[in-house]
Amino acid sequence: MPAIVLVGAQWGDEGKGKVTDLLGSSVDYCVRYQGGNNAGHTVVVDGESYAVHLLPSGVITPGCVPVIGNGVVVDPAVLLDEIAMLEARGVSTDRLLISANAHLIAPYHATIDKVTERFLGKNQIGTTGRGIGPTYADKVNRVGVRVQDLFDPGILRQKVEGALDQKNHLLLKVYNRRAITVNEIVDGFLRYADALRPKVADTSAVLNSALDDNKVVLLEGAQATMLDVDHGTYPFVTSSNPTAGGACIGSGVGPTRIDRVVGVLKAYTTRVGAGPFPTELHDADGQHLRKVGGEYGVTTGRPRRCGWFDAVIAKYSTRINGFTDYFLTKLDVLSGFERVPICVAYDVDGVRHDEMPMTQTDFHHARPIFEYLDGWWEDISGCRSFEDLPKAAQAYMKRLEELIGAPVAGVGVGPGRDEVIAIRELVPAA
Ligand code: GDP
Ligand code: IMO
Ligand code: MG
């Protein structure tokens, strides 16, 4: 059976958690392959809302094995809190597997994340402050600490010493903060070792043998294409690769085993944190989208910046990820507008761009060129087929489909598990 990759097509919060949950019952393994607890994925089941930050959204689905892949950065305190929170609500986490190769977020990573942002001043990224960037920096710089190091206290101490050596100079001399002792970090980490040990596995081996056994493996991206460190709006990005290629690296599943790549796409656009956003609205329409769409961050509670749908970005996202299908979410939020604009191209200093501009300077100067479609007023949350939708909503969806370069396999018309229009199966029949 194939592996399926699910990727956010915009700047995050497209509703990936909901789509994962929808696929959940047909999926045997649900894998996070990058990011950490900067993510916030909401799953609504029978009116009950669950927010997961570090665990894959598939943890909510009974029978699905949640896996934290090698590409994820793990804050062990957050992980154990999230496990406890779910267990207290009756969700079993017994099946959870964690890659021995995943890197650990230490308290000094969050400290450095926050002080770096403060020193950037008006150029700050608006990170979630969870230590994500500094942990990936240590990984690439080869001074990271991995989950497997928790089980070898001698090695753990050596690695923490190596990691703190430079950092303490930086913290003391540049940022004017107190030095961090090796003991406090090592002792802190070792407190989690016993609780984590039974869940730690060679997850690449587990996933590949599951695929050999005809199991369905869903590789669930956090963040999104435009936040990708290589393909997003650098430097206003996260420090990992949410795009489809990152799924292979972050899980140890090779590209030939991937059969489908599903883009999750909001019917309008949102962004949290700083960085360019051509279709951003600063008016009553933007406030309306925020209010009706509930556009407040699941992780930091920050109001999300809101704007119209941007087809240039969707088309770019299709190219970067090789999407085979799209799942369009939150179409219901667009009810109640006289007309609904779609950004079809950019004007960059007087020149029309139908594709994503090559440079960030041009992207910062991009002004949206809109096409205007008729709006609709009906509440569409009860629609369960394409034909149930008002004609204007049908036309909006069809126009998006023409512009974005891959077919729409499903449409979200509300946060609930059943509030969906299924158009084509995303998980191939066994
Ligand atoms: P993720 O980070 O991509 O998983 O998305 P978030 O959970 O951060 O944000 C998406 C929000 O939209 C959540 O509150 C979901 O419950 C909600 N949601 C998802 N799909 C739909 C939909 O089709 N309609 C509406 N109204 N809300 C949705
Ligand atoms: P989900 O998975 C939206 C943004 C932050 C900031 C930038 C870098 O819920 O879609 P970081 O803490 O990662 O170094 O911050 O990335 N960001 C997200 N925005 N949804 C997310 O996750 C995000 N995770 C990070 O706001 O602009
Ligand atoms: Mg989110």
Coordinates of C-alpha atoms and ligand atoms in Angstrom, one line a residue:
M1 CA 0.0 0.0 0.0
P2 CA 1.1 3.5 -0.6
A3 CA 2.3 6.3 1.6
I4 CA 0.3 9.5 1.4
V5 CA 1.8 12.9 2.1
L6 CA -0.4 15.8 3.4
V7 CA 1.0 19.3 3.2
G8 CA -0.3 22.8 4.0
A9 CA -0.4 24.8 0.7
Q10 CA -0.3 28.3 2.2
W11 CA 1.1 29.7 5.4
G12 CA -0.2 27.1 7.8
D13 CA -3.5 26.6 9.7
E14 CA -5.3 25.4 6.6
G15 CA -7.1 22.7 8.5
K16 CA -4.5 19.9 8.2
G17 CA -5.6 18.4 11.5
K18 CA -9.2 18.1 10.3
V19 CA -8.2 16.5 7.0
T20 CA -5.9 14.0 8.8
D21 CA -8.7 13.1 11.1
L22 CA -11.0 12.6 8.1
L23 CA -8.6 10.1 6.6
G24 CA -7.8 8.6 10.0
S25 CA -10.1 5.6 9.9
S26 CA -8.5 4.5 6.6
V27 CA -5.0 5.1 7.8
D28 CA -2.8 2.6 9.8
Y29 CA 0.1 5.0 10.7
C30 CA 0.1 8.8 11.0
V31 CA 3.5 10.3 11.0
R32 CA 4.8 13.8 11.8
Y33 CA 8.0 14.4 9.8
Q34 CA 9.1 17.9 10.7
G35 CA 8.5 20.9 13.0
G36 CA 7.8 20.6 16.7
N37 CA 5.3 22.1 19.1
N38 CA 5.2 25.3 17.0
A39 CA 2.3 23.6 15.2
G40 CA -1.3 23.7 16.4
H41 CA -3.7 21.3 14.8
T42 CA -7.4 21.2 15.7
V43 CA -9.5 18.2 15.5
V44 CA -13.2 18.4 16.3
V45 CA -15.0 15.2 17.0
D46 CA -18.7 15.1 18.1
G47 CA -18.5 18.8 19.1
E48 CA -15.3 18.1 21.3
S49 CA -12.3 20.1 20.2
Y50 CA -8.8 18.7 20.5
A51 CA -5.6 20.7 19.9
V52 CA -2.4 18.8 19.3
H53 CA 1.0 20.5 18.9
L54 CA 3.6 17.8 18.8
L55 CA 1.7 14.6 18.4
P56 CA 0.3 13.7 14.9
S57 CA -3.4 14.5 14.5
G58 CA -4.0 10.8 13.9
V59 CA -3.5 10.1 17.6
I60 CA -7.2 11.0 18.0
T61 CA -8.3 8.1 15.7
P62 CA -8.6 4.8 17.5
G63 CA -6.5 2.1 15.9
C64 CA -4.1 4.5 14.1
V65 CA -0.5 4.4 15.2
P66 CA 0.9 7.9 15.8
V67 CA 4.6 8.3 14.9
I68 CA 7.0 11.1 15.6
G69 CA 9.6 10.9 12.9
N70 CA 13.3 11.6 12.9
G71 CA 12.7 15.0 11.3
V72 CA 10.7 16.3 14.2
V73 CA 12.2 18.4 17.1
V74 CA 10.8 17.1 20.4
D75 CA 10.4 19.1 23.6
P76 CA 10.1 16.2 26.1
A77 CA 8.2 18.2 28.7
V78 CA 5.6 19.3 26.1
L79 CA 5.3 15.8 24.8
L80 CA 4.6 14.3 28.2
D81 CA 2.1 17.1 29.0
E82 CA 0.3 16.5 25.7
I83 CA 0.2 12.8 26.3
A84 CA -1.3 13.4 29.8
M85 CA -3.8 15.9 28.5
L86 CA -5.1 13.4 25.9
E87 CA -5.1 10.5 28.3
A88 CA -7.1 12.6 30.7
R89 CA -9.7 13.1 28.0
G90 CA -9.9 9.4 27.2
V91 CA -7.6 9.3 24.2
S92 CA -5.1 6.5 24.3
T93 CA -1.5 7.3 23.4
D94 CA -0.2 3.7 24.1
R95 CA 0.6 3.1 20.4
L96 CA 2.8 6.2 20.1
L97 CA 6.3 5.7 18.5
I98 CA 9.1 8.2 18.7
S99 CA 12.2 8.1 16.4
A100 CA 15.4 7.6 18.3
N101 CA 17.0 10.0 15.8
A102 CA 14.6 12.9 16.5
H103 CA 16.3 15.9 18.1
L104 CA 15.5 17.3 21.5
I105 CA 14.5 20.8 22.3
A106 CA 16.3 22.0 25.5
P107 CA 15.3 24.9 27.6
Y108 CA 18.2 26.9 26.2
H109 CA 16.8 26.7 22.7
A110 CA 13.6 28.5 23.7
T111 CA 15.7 31.1 25.6
I112 CA 17.8 31.7 22.5
D113 CA 14.7 31.8 20.2
K114 CA 13.3 34.6 22.4
V115 CA 16.4 36.7 22.8
T116 CA 17.3 36.4 19.1
E117 CA 13.8 37.7 18.3
R118 CA 14.2 40.6 20.7
F119 CA 17.5 41.5 19.2
L120 CA 16.1 41.4 15.7
G121 CA 13.8 44.3 16.7
K122 CA 11.6 45.4 13.9
N123 CA 13.1 42.7 11.7
Q124 CA 11.8 39.9 13.9
I125 CA 10.2 36.8 12.4
G126 CA 7.4 36.5 14.9
T127 CA 8.4 32.9 15.9
T128 CA 6.3 30.9 18.3
G129 CA 9.2 31.1 20.8
R130 CA 9.3 27.4 21.2
G131 CA 13.0 27.0 20.4
I132 CA 12.4 25.4 17.0
G133 CA 14.9 27.4 15.0
P134 CA 17.8 27.1 17.5
T135 CA 17.2 23.3 17.8
Y136 CA 17.4 22.8 14.0
A137 CA 20.4 25.1 13.9
D138 CA 22.2 22.8 16.4
K139 CA 21.1 19.8 14.4
V140 CA 22.7 21.2 11.2
N141 CA 25.7 22.5 13.2
R142 CA 26.2 18.9 14.6
V143 CA 25.8 20.0 18.2
G144 CA 22.3 18.7 18.7
V145 CA 21.0 16.2 21.3
R146 CA 18.9 13.3 20.1
V147 CA 16.2 11.2 21.7
Q148 CA 18.6 8.2 21.8
D149 CA 21.1 10.2 23.9
L150 CA 18.6 10.1 26.8
F151 CA 19.5 6.4 27.2
D152 CA 23.3 6.9 27.5
P153 CA 23.9 9.4 30.3
G154 CA 27.7 9.7 29.5
I155 CA 27.1 10.6 25.9
L156 CA 24.2 12.9 26.9
R157 CA 26.5 14.9 29.2
Q158 CA 29.2 15.1 26.5
K159 CA 26.7 16.4 24.0
V160 CA 25.2 18.9 26.3
E161 CA 28.7 20.2 27.2
G162 CA 29.4 20.6 23.5
A163 CA 26.2 22.4 22.9
L164 CA 26.5 24.7 25.9
D165 CA 30.1 25.7 25.3
Q166 CA 29.5 28.3 22.6
K167 CA 26.0 29.2 23.8
N168 CA 27.1 30.3 27.2
H169 CA 29.6 32.7 25.7
L170 CA 26.8 34.0 23.5
L171 CA 24.3 34.3 26.4
L172 CA 26.7 35.9 28.8
K173 CA 28.7 38.2 26.6
V174 CA 26.3 39.1 23.8
Y175 CA 22.8 38.8 25.3
N176 CA 23.7 39.6 28.9
R177 CA 21.9 36.6 30.3
R178 CA 23.0 34.1 32.9
A179 CA 25.0 31.0 31.9
I180 CA 23.3 27.6 31.8
T181 CA 24.9 24.7 33.7
V182 CA 25.4 21.3 32.1
N183 CA 23.9 19.7 35.2
E184 CA 20.6 21.4 35.1
I185 CA 20.1 20.4 31.5
V186 CA 21.3 16.8 31.8
D187 CA 19.3 16.3 35.0
G188 CA 16.2 17.8 33.4
F189 CA 16.5 15.5 30.3
L190 CA 17.2 12.4 32.4
R191 CA 13.9 12.9 34.3
Y192 CA 12.0 12.1 31.0
A193 CA 14.1 9.1 30.0
D194 CA 12.1 6.3 31.7
A195 CA 8.7 7.7 30.5
L196 CA 9.9 7.9 26.9
R197 CA 11.9 4.7 26.6
P198 CA 9.1 2.3 25.8
K199 CA 7.9 4.5 23.0
V200 CA 11.3 5.0 21.2
A201 CA 11.8 3.0 18.1
D202 CA 13.6 2.8 14.7
T203 CA 10.6 4.4 13.1
S204 CA 12.0 4.3 9.6
A205 CA 12.2 0.5 9.9
V206 CA 8.7 0.3 11.4
L207 CA 7.2 2.4 8.6
N208 CA 8.9 0.6 5.8
S209 CA 7.9 -2.8 7.0
A210 CA 4.3 -1.5 7.5
L211 CA 4.3 -0.5 3.8
D212 CA 5.6 -3.9 2.9
D213 CA 2.6 -5.3 4.8
N214 CA 0.2 -3.2 2.8
K215 CA -0.6 -0.8 5.5
V216 CA -1.5 2.8 4.8
V217 CA 1.0 5.4 6.1
L218 CA 0.0 9.0 6.2
L219 CA 2.9 11.5 6.4
E220 CA 1.3 14.6 8.0
G221 CA 3.1 17.9 7.4
A222 CA 3.0 20.7 10.0
Q223 CA 3.4 24.4 9.0
A224 CA 3.2 24.8 5.3
T225 CA 4.8 25.4 1.9
M226 CA 5.2 29.2 2.3
L227 CA 6.9 28.6 5.7
D228 CA 9.4 26.1 4.2
V229 CA 13.0 27.1 4.9
D230 CA 13.9 26.5 1.2
H231 CA 10.8 27.3 -0.7
G232 CA 8.9 29.7 1.5
T233 CA 9.2 33.5 2.1
Y234 CA 12.7 33.3 3.6
P235 CA 13.6 34.5 6.2
F236 CA 10.0 34.7 7.3
V237 CA 9.7 30.9 7.5
T238 CA 10.1 28.1 10.0
S239 CA 13.4 26.2 10.2
S240 CA 12.3 22.9 8.6
N241 CA 10.9 21.5 5.3
P242 CA 7.2 21.0 5.5
T243 CA 7.0 20.5 1.7
A244 CA 6.5 17.0 0.3
G245 CA 10.3 16.3 -0.2
G246 CA 10.7 16.9 3.5
A247 CA 8.4 14.0 4.2
C248 CA 10.9 11.5 2.9
I249 CA 13.8 13.0 4.9
G250 CA 11.9 13.4 8.1
S251 CA 10.4 9.9 8.1
G252 CA 13.0 7.6 6.4
V253 CA 10.4 6.6 3.8
G254 CA 11.7 6.8 0.2
P255 CA 10.0 8.8 -2.6
T256 CA 9.2 5.7 -4.6
R257 CA 6.8 4.6 -1.9
I258 CA 4.7 7.7 -2.0
D259 CA 1.7 7.5 -4.1
R260 CA -0.3 10.6 -3.3
V261 CA 0.5 14.1 -2.2
V262 CA -2.5 16.1 -0.9
G263 CA -2.4 19.8 -0.5
V264 CA -4.6 21.4 2.2
L265 CA -5.8 24.7 1.0
K266 CA -7.9 27.3 2.8
A267 CA -10.6 29.0 0.6
Y268 CA -9.0 32.3 1.6
T269 CA -5.5 33.0 3.1
T270 CA -4.1 33.5 6.6
R271 CA -0.7 34.0 8.1
V272 CA 0.7 34.2 11.7
G273 CA 3.9 36.1 12.3
A274 CA 5.8 38.6 10.2
G275 CA 6.5 38.5 6.4
P276 CA 5.0 39.5 3.1
F277 CA 1.4 38.6 2.3
P278 CA 0.2 40.2 -0.9
T279 CA -3.6 39.7 -0.5
E280 CA -3.7 40.7 3.2
L281 CA -6.8 42.7 4.2
H282 CA -6.6 45.6 6.7
D283 CA -10.3 46.4 6.5
A284 CA -13.7 45.2 7.7
D285 CA -13.5 42.2 5.3
G286 CA -10.3 41.0 6.9
Q287 CA -12.0 41.4 10.4
H288 CA -15.0 39.5 9.1
L289 CA -12.8 36.6 7.9
R290 CA -11.0 36.5 11.3
K291 CA -14.2 36.5 13.3
V292 CA -16.2 34.0 11.2
G293 CA -13.2 31.8 10.6
G294 CA -12.1 31.9 14.2
E295 CA -8.6 32.9 13.0
Y296 CA -6.6 33.0 16.2
G297 CA -3.5 30.9 16.6
V298 CA -3.9 27.5 18.3
T299 CA -0.4 27.7 19.7
T300 CA 0.2 31.3 20.6
G301 CA -3.4 32.7 20.5
R302 CA -2.2 35.5 18.2
P303 CA -4.8 36.9 15.8
R304 CA -4.1 35.5 12.3
R305 CA -3.6 38.0 9.5
C306 CA -6.4 37.4 6.9
G307 CA -6.7 38.0 3.2
W308 CA -8.3 36.8 0.0
F309 CA -7.4 33.6 -1.8
D310 CA -4.1 33.8 -3.7
A311 CA -4.0 31.5 -6.7
V312 CA -0.3 32.4 -7.5
I313 CA 0.7 30.8 -4.2
A314 CA -1.5 27.8 -4.7
K315 CA -0.1 27.2 -8.2
Y316 CA 3.4 27.6 -6.8
S317 CA 2.6 25.1 -4.0
T318 CA 1.3 22.6 -6.6
R319 CA 4.7 22.9 -8.4
I320 CA 6.9 22.6 -5.3
N321 CA 5.0 19.6 -3.8
G322 CA 3.7 17.8 -6.9
F323 CA 0.2 17.7 -5.5
T324 CA -2.0 15.0 -6.9
D325 CA -5.1 16.4 -5.0
Y326 CA -6.3 19.3 -3.0
F327 CA -8.6 19.4 0.0
L328 CA -10.2 22.8 0.1
T329 CA -11.2 23.9 3.7
K330 CA -13.4 26.7 5.2
L331 CA -15.5 27.4 2.1
D332 CA -18.3 28.1 4.6
V333 CA -16.5 31.1 6.0
L334 CA -16.9 32.9 2.7
S335 CA -20.7 33.0 2.8
G336 CA -22.0 36.6 3.1
F337 CA -19.8 38.6 0.8
E338 CA -21.3 40.5 -2.1
R339 CA -18.4 39.4 -4.3
V340 CA -15.4 37.3 -3.6
P341 CA -12.0 38.3 -5.1
I342 CA -9.4 35.8 -6.2
C343 CA -5.8 36.9 -6.7
V344 CA -4.8 35.6 -10.1
A345 CA -1.5 37.4 -10.7
Y346 CA 0.7 40.1 -9.2
D347 CA 1.6 43.5 -10.3
V348 CA 5.3 44.0 -9.4
D349 CA 6.4 47.6 -10.0
G350 CA 4.2 47.8 -13.1
V351 CA 5.0 44.3 -14.5
R352 CA 2.4 41.5 -14.4
H353 CA 3.6 38.2 -12.8
D354 CA 1.5 35.1 -13.3
E355 CA 4.0 33.0 -11.4
M356 CA 5.7 33.4 -8.1
P357 CA 8.4 36.1 -8.5
M358 CA 11.9 34.8 -8.4
T359 CA 13.2 37.2 -5.7
Q360 CA 11.9 38.2 -2.3
T361 CA 12.4 41.8 -3.2
D362 CA 9.8 41.4 -6.0
F363 CA 7.5 39.4 -3.7
H364 CA 7.6 42.2 -1.1
H365 CA 6.5 44.6 -3.9
A366 CA 3.8 42.3 -5.3
R367 CA 0.3 43.9 -5.5
P368 CA -2.6 41.5 -6.1
I369 CA -4.4 41.5 -9.4
F370 CA -7.9 40.3 -8.6
E371 CA -10.7 38.6 -10.5
Y372 CA -14.1 39.1 -8.9
L373 CA -16.7 36.4 -8.5
D374 CA -20.3 36.7 -7.3
G375 CA -20.7 35.9 -3.6
W376 CA -23.4 33.8 -1.9
W377 CA -25.4 34.3 1.3
E378 CA -26.6 30.8 2.3
D379 CA -25.2 28.9 5.2
I380 CA -23.5 26.0 3.4
S381 CA -22.4 24.0 6.5
G382 CA -25.2 21.5 5.8
C383 CA -24.1 20.8 2.2
R384 CA -22.9 17.3 1.6
S385 CA -22.5 17.2 -2.2
F386 CA -21.2 19.6 -4.8
E387 CA -24.7 20.0 -6.1
D388 CA -26.0 21.1 -2.7
L389 CA -23.8 24.2 -2.9
P390 CA -25.3 27.5 -4.1
K391 CA -24.4 28.1 -7.7
A392 CA -22.0 31.0 -6.8
A393 CA -20.1 28.8 -4.4
Q394 CA -19.9 26.1 -7.0
A395 CA -18.5 28.6 -9.5
Y396 CA -15.9 29.8 -6.9
M397 CA -14.7 26.3 -6.3
K398 CA -14.5 25.5 -10.0
R399 CA -12.6 28.6 -10.7
L400 CA -10.1 27.8 -8.0
E401 CA -9.7 24.3 -9.4
E402 CA -8.9 25.8 -12.8
L403 CA -6.3 28.0 -11.4
I404 CA -4.5 25.8 -8.8
G405 CA -3.3 23.0 -11.1
A406 CA -4.7 19.9 -9.2
P407 CA -8.2 18.6 -8.7
V408 CA -10.2 19.2 -5.5
A409 CA -10.9 15.9 -3.8
G410 CA -12.9 17.3 -0.9
V411 CA -14.3 20.5 0.6
G412 CA -14.7 21.5 4.2
V413 CA -17.9 23.4 5.1
G414 CA -17.4 23.5 8.9
P415 CA -15.0 22.4 11.6
G416 CA -16.7 19.1 12.4
R417 CA -15.7 15.7 11.1
D418 CA -18.9 15.3 9.1
E419 CA -19.0 18.9 7.7
V420 CA -17.4 17.9 4.5
I421 CA -18.2 17.4 0.8
A422 CA -16.3 14.3 -0.4
I423 CA -15.6 14.4 -4.1
R424 CA -13.0 11.6 -4.6
E425 CA -11.4 9.1 -2.3
L426 CA -8.0 10.1 -1.0
V427 CA -7.0 6.7 0.3
P428 CA -7.0 4.1 -2.4
A429 CA -9.2 1.1 -1.7
A430 CA -7.3 -2.0 -0.4
Ligands
GDP1 P1 -3.9 23.2 11.0 O1 -2.8 23.8 11.7 O2 -3.7 23.2 9.5 O3 -4.3 21.8 11.5 O4 -5.2 24.1 11.2 P2 -5.7 24.8 12.6 O5 -6.3 23.7 13.4 O6 -4.6 25.6 13.2 O7 -6.7 25.8 12.1 C1 -7.8 25.4 11.3 C2 -9.1 25.8 12.1 O8 -10.2 25.8 11.2 C3 -9.4 24.9 13.2 O9 -10.1 25.6 14.2 C4 -10.4 23.9 12.6 O10 -11.3 23.3 13.5 C5 -11.1 24.8 11.6 N1 -11.6 24.2 10.4 C6 -11.0 23.2 9.6 N2 -11.7 23.0 8.5 C7 -12.8 23.8 8.6 C8 -13.9 24.1 7.7 O11 -14.0 23.5 6.6 N3 -14.8 25.1 8.0 C9 -14.6 25.8 9.2 N4 -15.5 26.7 9.5 N5 -13.6 25.5 10.1 C10 -12.7 24.6 9.7
IMO2 P1 0.5 24.7 11.8 O1 1.1 23.3 11.7 C1 1.1 29.0 11.2 C2 5.1 30.6 11.9 C3 5.4 31.5 13.0 C4 6.5 32.4 12.5 C5 7.3 31.4 11.7 C6 8.5 30.9 12.4 O2 -0.5 24.9 12.9 O3 0.0 25.2 10.5 P2 8.9 29.1 14.4 O4 8.4 29.1 15.8 O5 8.4 27.9 13.6 O6 10.4 29.3 14.3 O7 8.2 30.4 13.7 O8 6.4 30.3 11.4 N1 4.5 29.3 12.2 C7 3.3 28.9 11.9 N2 2.3 29.7 11.4 N3 0.9 27.7 11.6 C8 1.9 27.0 12.1 O9 1.8 25.6 12.3 C9 3.1 27.6 12.3 N4 4.3 27.2 12.9 C10 5.1 28.2 12.8 O10 4.2 32.2 13.3 O11 5.9 33.3 11.6
MG3 MG -2.4 25.3 13.1

